[in-house]
């Protein structure tokens, strides 16, 4: 049962990673089109999260199995929050550029 949960969480993590990259690219494109150079808070958070997620993923290979499930839950939860914030930032940037 635990293996099925971990597989589902890993699949969710991968799908969210695809959306994360897509939204981040769209936000960067919107900023470049509007000649806005200074990054917003969400762009900074995304960059920091990118590095932290790599550290978490590397920890998956060295931690015992008991901690792997907890770590996958944590990184999937954080990834969900980051994708949600990127989506909101993208929608906000679109509204600003339409004015």
Short mmCIF file of C-alpha atoms in Angstrom, two decimals:
data_model
loop_
_atom_site.label_atom_id
_atom_site.label_comp_id
_atom_site.label_asym_id
_atom_site.label_seq_id
_atom_site.Cartn_x
_atom_site.Cartn_y
_atom_site.Cartn_z
CA UNK A 1 0.00 0.00 0.00
CA UNK A 2 2.82 2.40 0.86
CA UNK A 3 4.52 1.71 -2.48
CA UNK A 4 1.35 2.65 -4.36
CA UNK A 5 1.10 5.90 -2.40
CA UNK A 6 4.74 6.73 -3.15
CA UNK A 7 4.26 5.99 -6.85
CA UNK A 8 1.20 8.26 -6.96
CA UNK A 9 3.03 11.05 -5.12
CA UNK A 10 6.01 10.71 -7.43
CA UNK A 11 3.74 10.91 -10.48
CA UNK A 12 2.07 14.02 -9.05
CA UNK A 13 5.52 15.52 -8.42
CA UNK A 14 6.58 14.90 -12.02
CA UNK A 15 3.36 16.36 -13.44
CA UNK A 16 3.67 19.41 -11.21
CA UNK A 17 7.29 19.82 -12.31
CA UNK A 18 6.13 20.09 -15.92
CA UNK A 19 3.57 22.75 -14.99
CA UNK A 20 6.14 24.57 -12.88
CA UNK A 21 8.57 24.89 -15.77
CA UNK A 22 5.77 25.91 -18.14
CA UNK A 23 4.42 28.64 -15.83
CA UNK A 24 7.89 29.91 -15.00
CA UNK A 25 8.73 30.20 -18.70
CA UNK A 26 5.48 32.10 -19.33
CA UNK A 27 6.17 34.52 -16.47
CA UNK A 28 9.70 35.17 -17.74
CA UNK A 29 8.32 35.78 -21.25
CA UNK A 30 5.73 38.24 -19.95
CA UNK A 31 8.42 40.13 -18.01
CA UNK A 32 10.68 40.29 -21.06
CA UNK A 33 7.84 41.58 -23.26
CA UNK A 34 6.96 44.29 -20.75
CA UNK A 35 10.63 45.33 -20.39
CA UNK A 36 10.47 44.63 -16.67
CA UNK A 37 13.90 43.65 -15.46
CA UNK A 38 13.43 43.43 -11.71
CA UNK A 39 12.17 39.97 -10.68
CA UNK A 40 9.11 39.61 -8.51
CA UNK A 41 8.98 37.73 -5.24
CA UNK A 42 7.61 34.56 -6.87
CA UNK A 43 10.48 34.44 -9.37
CA UNK A 44 12.92 34.62 -6.47
CA UNK A 45 11.03 31.92 -4.58
CA UNK A 46 10.99 29.73 -7.69
CA UNK A 47 14.73 30.05 -8.13
CA UNK A 48 15.39 29.19 -4.49
CA UNK A 49 12.92 26.30 -4.60
CA UNK A 50 14.64 24.93 -7.65
CA UNK A 51 17.90 24.53 -5.73
CA UNK A 52 16.22 23.24 -2.59
CA UNK A 53 14.24 20.64 -4.54
CA UNK A 54 17.46 19.25 -6.02
CA UNK A 55 18.85 18.85 -2.52
CA UNK A 56 15.66 17.07 -1.43
CA UNK A 57 15.82 14.78 -4.44
CA UNK A 58 19.43 13.88 -3.70
CA UNK A 59 18.46 13.12 -0.10
CA UNK A 60 16.00 10.53 -1.39
CA UNK A 61 18.94 8.40 -2.48
CA UNK A 62 20.83 8.53 0.81
CA UNK A 63 18.09 8.46 3.43
CA UNK A 64 16.69 5.20 4.79
CA UNK A 65 13.37 3.99 3.38
CA UNK A 66 11.54 5.08 6.51
CA UNK A 67 12.27 8.76 5.76
CA UNK A 68 11.74 8.54 2.01
CA UNK A 69 7.94 8.54 2.30
CA UNK A 70 7.99 11.62 4.54
CA UNK A 71 10.37 13.44 2.22
CA UNK A 72 8.29 12.67 -0.88
CA UNK A 73 5.18 13.98 0.90
CA UNK A 74 6.98 17.16 1.91
CA UNK A 75 8.47 17.95 -1.49
CA UNK A 76 5.18 17.19 -3.25
CA UNK A 77 3.33 19.51 -0.87
CA UNK A 78 5.87 22.30 -1.38
CA UNK A 79 5.82 21.74 -5.15
CA UNK A 80 2.02 22.06 -5.14
CA UNK A 81 2.28 25.39 -3.32
CA UNK A 82 4.96 26.69 -5.71
CA UNK A 83 2.93 25.73 -8.80
CA UNK A 84 -0.16 27.40 -7.32
CA UNK A 85 1.79 30.61 -6.68
CA UNK A 86 3.31 30.53 -10.17
CA UNK A 87 -0.15 30.17 -11.67
CA UNK A 88 -1.39 33.17 -9.69
CA UNK A 89 1.69 35.20 -10.64
CA UNK A 90 1.20 34.37 -14.31
CA UNK A 91 -2.45 35.47 -14.22
CA UNK A 92 -1.50 38.67 -12.38
CA UNK A 93 1.26 39.47 -14.88
CA UNK A 94 -1.16 38.92 -17.77
CA UNK A 95 -3.65 41.37 -16.24
CA UNK A 96 -0.98 44.02 -15.71
CA UNK A 97 0.27 43.76 -19.28
CA UNK A 98 -3.23 44.06 -20.72
CA UNK A 99 -3.64 47.54 -19.19
#
